PDB file of N, CA and C in Angstrom:
ATOM      1  N   MET G   1      97.429  97.038  74.201  1.00 40.00           N
ATOM      2  CA  MET G   1      98.281  97.710  74.966  1.00 40.00           C
ATOM      3  C   MET G   1      98.603  97.136  76.070  1.00 40.00           C
ATOM      4  N   CYS G   2      99.753  96.276  76.544  1.00 43.00           N
ATOM      5  CA  CYS G   2      99.891  95.591  77.523  1.00 43.00           C
ATOM      6  C   CYS G   2     100.775  96.414  78.727  1.00 43.00           C
ATOM      7  N   ALA G   3     100.303  96.656  80.137  1.00 52.00           N
ATOM      8  CA  ALA G   3     101.394  97.386  80.902  1.00 52.00           C
ATOM      9  C   ALA G   3     101.510  96.484  82.486  1.00 52.00           C
ATOM     10  N   ASP G   4     102.425  96.273  82.867  1.00 55.00           N
ATOM     11  CA  ASP G   4     103.073  95.714  83.960  1.00 55.00           C
ATOM     12  C   ASP G   4     102.073  96.639  85.067  1.00 55.00           C
ATOM     13  N   ASN G   5     101.303  95.811  85.728  1.00 52.00           N
ATOM     14  CA  ASN G   5     100.630  96.733  86.824  1.00 52.00           C
ATOM     15  C   ASN G   5     101.294  96.783  88.435  1.00 52.00           C
ATOM     16  N   CYS G   6     102.424  95.771  88.309  1.00 50.00           N
ATOM     17  CA  CYS G   6     103.140  95.323  89.538  1.00 50.00           C
ATOM     18  C   CYS G   6     104.485  95.672  89.111  1.00 50.00           C
ATOM     19  N   GLU G   7     104.931  97.210  88.960  1.00 57.00           N
ATOM     20  CA  GLU G   7     105.870  97.285  88.557  1.00 57.00           C
ATOM     21  C   GLU G   7     106.923  97.579  89.759  1.00 57.00           C
ATOM     22  N   LEU G   8     106.401  97.909  90.798  1.00 64.00           N
ATOM     23  CA  LEU G   8     107.250  97.955  92.200  1.00 64.00           C
ATOM     24  C   LEU G   8     106.342  97.820  93.453  1.00 64.00           C
ATOM     25  N   ILE G   9     106.640  96.960  94.096  1.00 67.00           N
ATOM     26  CA  ILE G   9     106.064  97.158  95.581  1.00 67.00           C
ATOM     27  C   ILE G   9     107.025  96.433  96.497  1.00 67.00           C
ATOM     28  N   SER G  10     107.383  97.415  97.688  1.00 72.00           N
ATOM     29  CA  SER G  10     108.345  97.027  98.615  1.00 72.00           C
ATOM     30  C   SER G  10     107.753  96.774  99.852  1.00 72.00           C
ATOM     31  N   PHE G  11     107.865  96.048 100.426  1.00 75.00           N
ATOM     32  CA  PHE G  11     107.198  95.525 102.128  1.00 75.00           C
ATOM     33  C   PHE G  11     108.344  95.739 103.106  1.00 75.00           C
ATOM     34  N   PRO G  12     107.929  96.397 104.173  1.00 74.00           N
ATOM     35  CA  PRO G  12     108.756  96.512 105.191  1.00 74.00           C
ATOM     36  C   PRO G  12     109.691  95.190 105.882  1.00 74.00           C
ATOM     37  N   ASN G  13     110.866  95.295 106.064  1.00 78.00           N
ATOM     38  CA  ASN G  13     111.276  94.042 106.657  1.00 78.00           C
ATOM     39  C   ASN G  13     110.844  93.986 108.277  1.00 78.00           C
ATOM     40  N   VAL G  14     110.551  95.051 108.795  1.00 80.00           N
ATOM     41  CA  VAL G  14     110.337  95.053 110.326  1.00 80.00           C
ATOM     42  C   VAL G  14     108.887  95.790 110.339  1.00 80.00           C
ATOM     43  N   PHE G  15     108.035  95.646 111.240  1.00 81.00           N
ATOM     44  CA  PHE G  15     107.033  96.301 111.885  1.00 81.00           C
ATOM     45  C   PHE G  15     106.524  96.197 113.304  1.00 81.00           C
ATOM     46  N   SER G  16     106.071  97.134 114.053  1.00 83.00           N
ATOM     47  CA  SER G  16     105.652  96.675 115.205  1.00 83.00           C
ATOM     48  C   SER G  16     104.604  97.320 115.562  1.00 83.00           C
ATOM     49  N   PRO G  17     103.632  95.981 115.722  1.00 82.00           N
ATOM     50  CA  PRO G  17     102.204  96.140 116.109  1.00 82.00           C
ATOM     51  C   PRO G  17     101.927  96.467 117.555  1.00 82.00           C
ATOM     52  N   ASN G  18     102.275  97.522 117.801  1.00 79.00           N
ATOM     53  CA  ASN G  18     101.903  97.976 119.576  1.00 79.00           C
ATOM     54  C   ASN G  18     101.125  99.084 119.905  1.00 79.00           C
ATOM     55  N   GLY G  19     100.574  99.529 118.720  1.00 81.00           N
ATOM     56  CA  GLY G  19      99.515 100.862 119.079  1.00 81.00           C
ATOM     57  C   GLY G  19     100.107 102.200 119.258  1.00 81.00           C
ATOM     58  N   ASP G  20     101.401 102.288 118.916  1.00 86.00           N
ATOM     59  CA  ASP G  20     101.957 103.478 119.296  1.00 86.00           C
ATOM     60  C   ASP G  20     102.013 104.419 118.243  1.00 86.00           C
ATOM     61  N   GLY G  21     101.105 103.842 116.910  1.00 84.00           N
ATOM     62  CA  GLY G  21     100.983 104.637 115.770  1.00 84.00           C
ATOM     63  C   GLY G  21     102.030 104.738 114.727  1.00 84.00           C
ATOM     64  N   SER G  22     102.938 104.136 115.065  1.00 82.00           N
ATOM     65  CA  SER G  22     103.930 104.259 114.262  1.00 82.00           C
ATOM     66  C   SER G  22     104.498 102.651 113.900  1.00 82.00           C
ATOM     67  N   ASN G  23     104.426 102.241 112.614  1.00 82.00           N
ATOM     68  CA  ASN G  23     104.839 100.857 111.980  1.00 82.00           C
ATOM     69  C   ASN G  23     103.865  99.878 112.596  1.00 82.00           C
ATOM     70  N   ASP G  24     102.557 100.028 112.923  1.00 84.00           N
ATOM     71  CA  ASP G  24     101.586  99.353 113.378  1.00 84.00           C
ATOM     72  C   ASP G  24     100.922  98.463 112.369  1.00 84.00           C
ATOM     73  N   THR G  25     101.500  98.692 111.228  1.00 86.00           N
ATOM     74  CA  THR G  25     100.740  97.552 110.044  1.00 86.00           C
ATOM     75  C   THR G  25     101.655  97.236 109.247  1.00 86.00           C
ATOM     76  N   PHE G  26     101.479  95.984 108.585  1.00 83.00           N
ATOM     77  CA  PHE G  26     102.600  95.440 107.577  1.00 83.00           C
ATOM     78  C   PHE G  26     101.679  95.707 106.451  1.00 83.00           C
ATOM     79  N   GLU G  27     102.379  96.703 105.478  1.00 81.00           N
ATOM     80  CA  GLU G  27     101.656  96.919 104.101  1.00 81.00           C
ATOM     81  C   GLU G  27     102.685  97.309 103.230  1.00 81.00           C
ATOM     82  N   PRO G  28     102.118  97.591 101.718  1.00 74.00           N
ATOM     83  CA  PRO G  28     103.214  97.759 100.782  1.00 74.00           C
ATOM     84  C   PRO G  28     103.586  99.160 101.052  1.00 74.00           C
ATOM     85  N   MET G  29     104.996  99.440 100.597  1.00 65.00           N
ATOM     86  CA  MET G  29     105.661 100.920 100.765  1.00 65.00           C
ATOM     87  C   MET G  29     105.024 101.937  99.325  1.00 65.00           C
ATOM     88  N   ASN G  30     104.727 100.884  98.557  1.00 63.00           N
ATOM     89  CA  ASN G  30     104.782 101.357  97.141  1.00 63.00           C
ATOM     90  C   ASN G  30     103.514 100.459  96.427  1.00 63.00           C
ATOM     91  N   CYS G  31     102.469 101.194  96.212  1.00 59.00           N
ATOM     92  CA  CYS G  31     101.076 100.272  95.613  1.00 59.00           C
ATOM     93  C   CYS G  31     100.805 100.634  94.613  1.00 59.00           C
ATOM     94  N   PRO G  32     100.908 100.034  93.590  1.00 61.00           N
ATOM     95  CA  PRO G  32     100.598 100.307  91.929  1.00 61.00           C
ATOM     96  C   PRO G  32      99.067 100.518  91.784  1.00 61.00           C
ATOM     97  N   ALA G  33      99.054 101.469  90.881  1.00 64.00           N
ATOM     98  CA  ALA G  33      97.641 102.037  90.844  1.00 64.00           C
ATOM     99  C   ALA G  33      96.277 100.819  90.242  1.00 64.00           C
ATOM    100  N   PHE G  34      97.013  99.940  89.516  1.00 67.00           N
ATOM    101  CA  PHE G  34      95.991  99.054  88.737  1.00 67.00           C
ATOM    102  C   PHE G  34      95.912  97.718  89.276  1.00 67.00           C
ATOM    103  N   VAL G  35      96.172  97.883  90.852  1.00 71.00           N
ATOM    104  CA  VAL G  35      96.004  96.107  91.250  1.00 71.00           C
ATOM    105  C   VAL G  35      94.779  95.929  91.711  1.00 71.00           C
ATOM    106  N   LYS G  36      94.311  94.858  91.220  1.00 77.00           N
ATOM    107  CA  LYS G  36      92.630  94.304  91.535  1.00 77.00           C
ATOM    108  C   LYS G  36      92.866  93.529  92.911  1.00 77.00           C
ATOM    109  N   THR G  37      93.278  92.672  93.142  1.00 82.00           N
ATOM    110  CA  THR G  37      93.314  92.090  94.665  1.00 82.00           C
ATOM    111  C   THR G  37      94.827  91.382  94.943  1.00 82.00           C
ATOM    112  N   ILE G  38      94.906  91.817  96.210  1.00 83.00           N
ATOM    113  CA  ILE G  38      96.186  91.254  96.945  1.00 83.00           C
ATOM    114  C   ILE G  38      95.865  89.841  97.770  1.00 83.00           C
ATOM    115  N   GLY G  39      96.181  88.823  97.558  1.00 87.00           N
ATOM    116  CA  GLY G  39      96.099  87.908  98.864  1.00 87.00           C
ATOM    117  C   GLY G  39      97.396  87.629  99.674  1.00 87.00           C
ATOM    118  N   TYR G  40      97.456  87.563 100.824  1.00 89.00           N
ATOM    119  CA  TYR G  40      98.569  87.337 101.679  1.00 89.00           C
ATOM    120  C   TYR G  40      98.302  86.179 102.441  1.00 89.00           C
ATOM    121  N   LYS G  41      99.371  85.592 102.651  1.00 92.00           N
ATOM    122  CA  LYS G  41      99.380  84.551 103.991  1.00 92.00           C
ATOM    123  C   LYS G  41     100.518  84.524 104.973  1.00 92.00           C
ATOM    124  N   ILE G  42     100.597  84.578 105.993  1.00 92.00           N
ATOM    125  CA  ILE G  42     101.606  84.974 106.887  1.00 92.00           C
ATOM    126  C   ILE G  42     102.055  83.536 107.614  1.00 92.00           C
ATOM    127  N   TYR G  43     102.941  83.113 107.883  1.00 95.00           N
ATOM    128  CA  TYR G  43     103.441  81.935 108.510  1.00 95.00           C
ATOM    129  C   TYR G  43     104.740  81.988 109.598  1.00 95.00           C
ATOM    130  N   ASN G  44     104.454  81.487 110.579  1.00 93.00           N
ATOM    131  CA  ASN G  44     105.482  81.671 111.623  1.00 93.00           C
ATOM    132  C   ASN G  44     106.726  80.852 111.528  1.00 93.00           C
ATOM    133  N   ARG G  45     107.589  80.902 112.168  1.00 93.00           N
ATOM    134  CA  ARG G  45     109.079  80.033 111.958  1.00 93.00           C
ATOM    135  C   ARG G  45     108.927  78.577 111.820  1.00 93.00           C
ATOM    136  N   SER G  46     107.716  78.031 112.216  1.00 95.00           N
ATOM    137  CA  SER G  46     107.577  76.652 112.134  1.00 95.00           C
ATOM    138  C   SER G  46     106.871  76.203 110.565  1.00 95.00           C
ATOM    139  N   GLY G  47     106.531  77.304 110.076  1.00 95.00           N
ATOM    140  CA  GLY G  47     105.564  76.713 108.681  1.00 95.00           C
ATOM    141  C   GLY G  47     104.295  76.971 108.928  1.00 95.00           C
ATOM    142  N   LEU G  48     103.635  77.124 110.408  1.00 96.00           N
ATOM    143  CA  LEU G  48     102.226  77.094 110.685  1.00 96.00           C
ATOM    144  C   LEU G  48     101.639  78.710 109.930  1.00 96.00           C
ATOM    145  N   LEU G  49     100.352  78.502 109.366  1.00 96.00           N
ATOM    146  CA  LEU G  49      99.807  79.570 108.991  1.00 96.00           C
ATOM    147  C   LEU G  49      99.384  80.456 110.176  1.00 96.00           C
ATOM    148  N   VAL G  50      99.459  81.638 110.133  1.00 94.00           N
ATOM    149  CA  VAL G  50      99.149  82.195 111.521  1.00 94.00           C
ATOM    150  C   VAL G  50      98.048  83.369 111.002  1.00 94.00           C
ATOM    151  N   ALA G  51      98.038  83.974 109.728  1.00 93.00           N
ATOM    152  CA  ALA G  51      97.290  85.188 109.342  1.00 93.00           C
ATOM    153  C   ALA G  51      97.241  84.845 107.909  1.00 93.00           C
ATOM    154  N   GLU G  52      95.883  85.249 107.485  1.00 93.00           N
ATOM    155  CA  GLU G  52      95.763  85.196 105.833  1.00 93.00           C
ATOM    156  C   GLU G  52      94.660  86.222 105.353  1.00 93.00           C
ATOM    157  N   GLY G  53      94.738  87.234 104.475  1.00 89.00           N
ATOM    158  CA  GLY G  53      93.689  87.666 104.042  1.00 89.00           C
ATOM    159  C   GLY G  53      93.371  88.090 102.326  1.00 89.00           C
ATOM    160  N   VAL G  54      92.707  88.672 101.604  1.00 89.00           N
ATOM    161  CA  VAL G  54      92.410  88.880 100.532  1.00 89.00           C
ATOM    162  C   VAL G  54      91.595  89.940 100.425  1.00 89.00           C
ATOM    163  N   GLY G  55      91.900  91.221  99.543  1.00 83.00           N
ATOM    164  CA  GLY G  55      91.107  92.133  99.175  1.00 83.00           C
ATOM    165  C   GLY G  55      92.149  93.124  98.147  1.00 83.00           C
ATOM    166  N   ASN G  56      91.457  94.089  97.981  1.00 77.00           N
ATOM    167  CA  ASN G  56      92.252  95.272  97.217  1.00 77.00           C
ATOM    168  C   ASN G  56      93.296  96.137  97.758  1.00 77.00           C
ATOM    169  N   GLU G  57      93.780  95.368  98.779  1.00 75.00           N
ATOM    170  CA  GLU G  57      95.077  96.318  99.665  1.00 75.00           C
ATOM    171  C   GLU G  57      95.321  95.245 100.588  1.00 75.00           C
ATOM    172  N   LEU G  58      96.484  95.319 101.088  1.00 79.00           N
ATOM    173  CA  LEU G  58      97.022  94.789 102.184  1.00 79.00           C
ATOM    174  C   LEU G  58      97.399  95.561 103.233  1.00 79.00           C
ATOM    175  N   SER G  59      97.112  95.172 104.507  1.00 83.00           N
ATOM    176  CA  SER G  59      97.290  95.753 105.842  1.00 83.00           C
ATOM    177  C   SER G  59      97.289  94.745 106.809  1.00 83.00           C
ATOM    178  N   TRP G  60      98.306  94.487 106.995  1.00 88.00           N
ATOM    179  CA  TRP G  60      98.063  93.363 108.311  1.00 88.00           C
ATOM    180  C   TRP G  60      98.405  93.947 109.570  1.00 88.00           C
ATOM    181  N   ASP G  61      97.834  93.640 110.867  1.00 89.00           N
ATOM    182  CA  ASP G  61      97.697  94.399 111.920  1.00 89.00           C
ATOM    183  C   ASP G  61      98.506  93.705 113.092  1.00 89.00           C
ATOM    184  N   GLY G  62      99.065  92.380 112.721  1.00 89.00           N
ATOM    185  CA  GLY G  62      99.892  91.601 113.731  1.00 89.00           C
ATOM    186  C   GLY G  62      98.943  90.468 114.090  1.00 89.00           C
ATOM    187  N   LYS G  63      97.594  90.602 113.915  1.00 91.00           N
ATOM    188  CA  LYS G  63      96.775  89.766 114.705  1.00 91.00           C
ATOM    189  C   LYS G  63      96.815  88.425 113.959  1.00 91.00           C
ATOM    190  N   VAL G  64      97.082  87.257 114.708  1.00 93.00           N
ATOM    191  CA  VAL G  64      96.825  86.054 114.212  1.00 93.00           C
ATOM    192  C   VAL G  64      95.573  85.526 114.079  1.00 93.00           C
ATOM    193  N   LEU G  65      95.075  84.288 113.424  1.00 93.00           N
ATOM    194  CA  LEU G  65      94.025  83.671 113.101  1.00 93.00           C
ATOM    195  C   LEU G  65      92.667  83.737 114.641  1.00 93.00           C
ATOM    196  N   SER G  66      93.590  83.628 115.509  1.00 93.00           N
ATOM    197  CA  SER G  66      92.944  83.410 116.438  1.00 93.00           C
ATOM    198  C   SER G  66      92.342  85.002 117.092  1.00 93.00           C
ATOM    199  N   GLY G  67      92.708  86.013 116.655  1.00 93.00           N
ATOM    200  CA  GLY G  67      92.389  87.347 116.930  1.00 93.00           C
ATOM    201  C   GLY G  67      93.617  87.881 117.906  1.00 93.00           C
ATOM    202  N   LYS G  68      94.387  87.344 118.504  1.00 93.00           N
ATOM    203  CA  LYS G  68      95.511  87.635 119.407  1.00 93.00           C
ATOM    204  C   LYS G  68      96.597  88.375 118.800  1.00 93.00           C
ATOM    205  N   ILE G  69      97.350  89.108 118.940  1.00 90.00           N
ATOM    206  CA  ILE G  69      98.440  90.101 118.241  1.00 90.00           C
ATOM    207  C   ILE G  69      99.654  88.842 118.492  1.00 90.00           C
ATOM    208  N   ALA G  70     100.438  88.726 117.228  1.00 90.00           N
ATOM    209  CA  ALA G  70     101.446  87.495 117.022  1.00 90.00           C
ATOM    210  C   ALA G  70     102.437  88.340 117.978  1.00 90.00           C
ATOM    211  N   SER G  71     103.179  86.845 118.368  1.00 90.00           N
ATOM    212  CA  SER G  71     104.384  87.273 119.427  1.00 90.00           C
ATOM    213  C   SER G  71     105.671  87.496 118.872  1.00 90.00           C
ATOM    214  N   PRO G  72     106.352  88.392 119.390  1.00 89.00           N
ATOM    215  CA  PRO G  72     107.381  88.814 118.616  1.00 89.00           C
ATOM    216  C   PRO G  72     108.247  87.825 117.822  1.00 89.00           C
ATOM    217  N   GLY G  73     108.808  88.057 116.847  1.00 89.00           N
ATOM    218  CA  GLY G  73     109.452  86.570 116.109  1.00 89.00           C
ATOM    219  C   GLY G  73     109.731  87.028 114.746  1.00 89.00           C
ATOM    220  N   THR G  74     110.394  86.230 114.238  1.00 90.00           N
ATOM    221  CA  THR G  74     110.286  86.090 112.675  1.00 90.00           C
ATOM    222  C   THR G  74     109.117  85.466 111.778  1.00 90.00           C
ATOM    223  N   TYR G  75     108.804  85.984 110.898  1.00 90.00           N
ATOM    224  CA  TYR G  75     107.317  85.185 110.108  1.00 90.00           C
ATOM    225  C   TYR G  75     107.822  85.616 108.681  1.00 90.00           C
ATOM    226  N   PHE G  76     107.310  84.769 108.073  1.00 91.00           N
ATOM    227  CA  PHE G  76     107.336  84.718 106.600  1.00 91.00           C
ATOM    228  C   PHE G  76     106.145  85.120 105.564  1.00 91.00           C
ATOM    229  N   TYR G  77     105.956  85.511 104.853  1.00 89.00           N
ATOM    230  CA  TYR G  77     104.643  85.481 104.137  1.00 89.00           C
ATOM    231  C   TYR G  77     105.000  85.221 102.501  1.00 89.00           C
ATOM    232  N   THR G  78     103.598  84.983 101.856  1.00 90.00           N
ATOM    233  CA  THR G  78     103.632  84.775 100.566  1.00 90.00           C
ATOM    234  C   THR G  78     102.593  86.192  99.966  1.00 90.00           C
ATOM    235  N   ILE G  79     102.704  86.560  98.896  1.00 86.00           N
ATOM    236  CA  ILE G  79     101.643  87.665  98.295  1.00 86.00           C
ATOM    237  C   ILE G  79     101.373  87.392  96.898  1.00 86.00           C
ATOM    238  N   ASP G  80     100.078  87.262  96.636  1.00 86.00           N
ATOM    239  CA  ASP G  80      99.447  87.112  95.266  1.00 86.00           C
ATOM    240  C   ASP G  80      98.926  88.106  94.785  1.00 86.00           C
ATOM    241  N   VAL G  81      99.368  88.605  93.777  1.00 78.00           N
ATOM    242  CA  VAL G  81      98.931  89.836  92.981  1.00 78.00           C
ATOM    243  C   VAL G  81      98.228  89.991  92.105  1.00 78.00           C
ATOM    244  N   SER G  82      97.179  90.536  91.738  1.00 79.00           N
ATOM    245  CA  SER G  82      96.504  90.527  90.323  1.00 79.00           C
ATOM    246  C   SER G  82      95.725  91.797  89.994  1.00 79.00           C
TER     247      SER G  82
END
């Protein structure tokens, strides 16, 4: 029997990693039960990679590869789910 593991994953279109406890991380709103790994890459408007990660869940805290908080702006992402 084969079932789709990734029936529905939705992501917020805005988040604010400012430490106020509200919307501080970018993560799925609905997470399927059978996801083994999630890989993500975050890019700035210029197409430069600013953050990435792989694991069994996704929760980006807004920090770029240098460890600093990303500046406010528009970012793009790719998500690989298996």
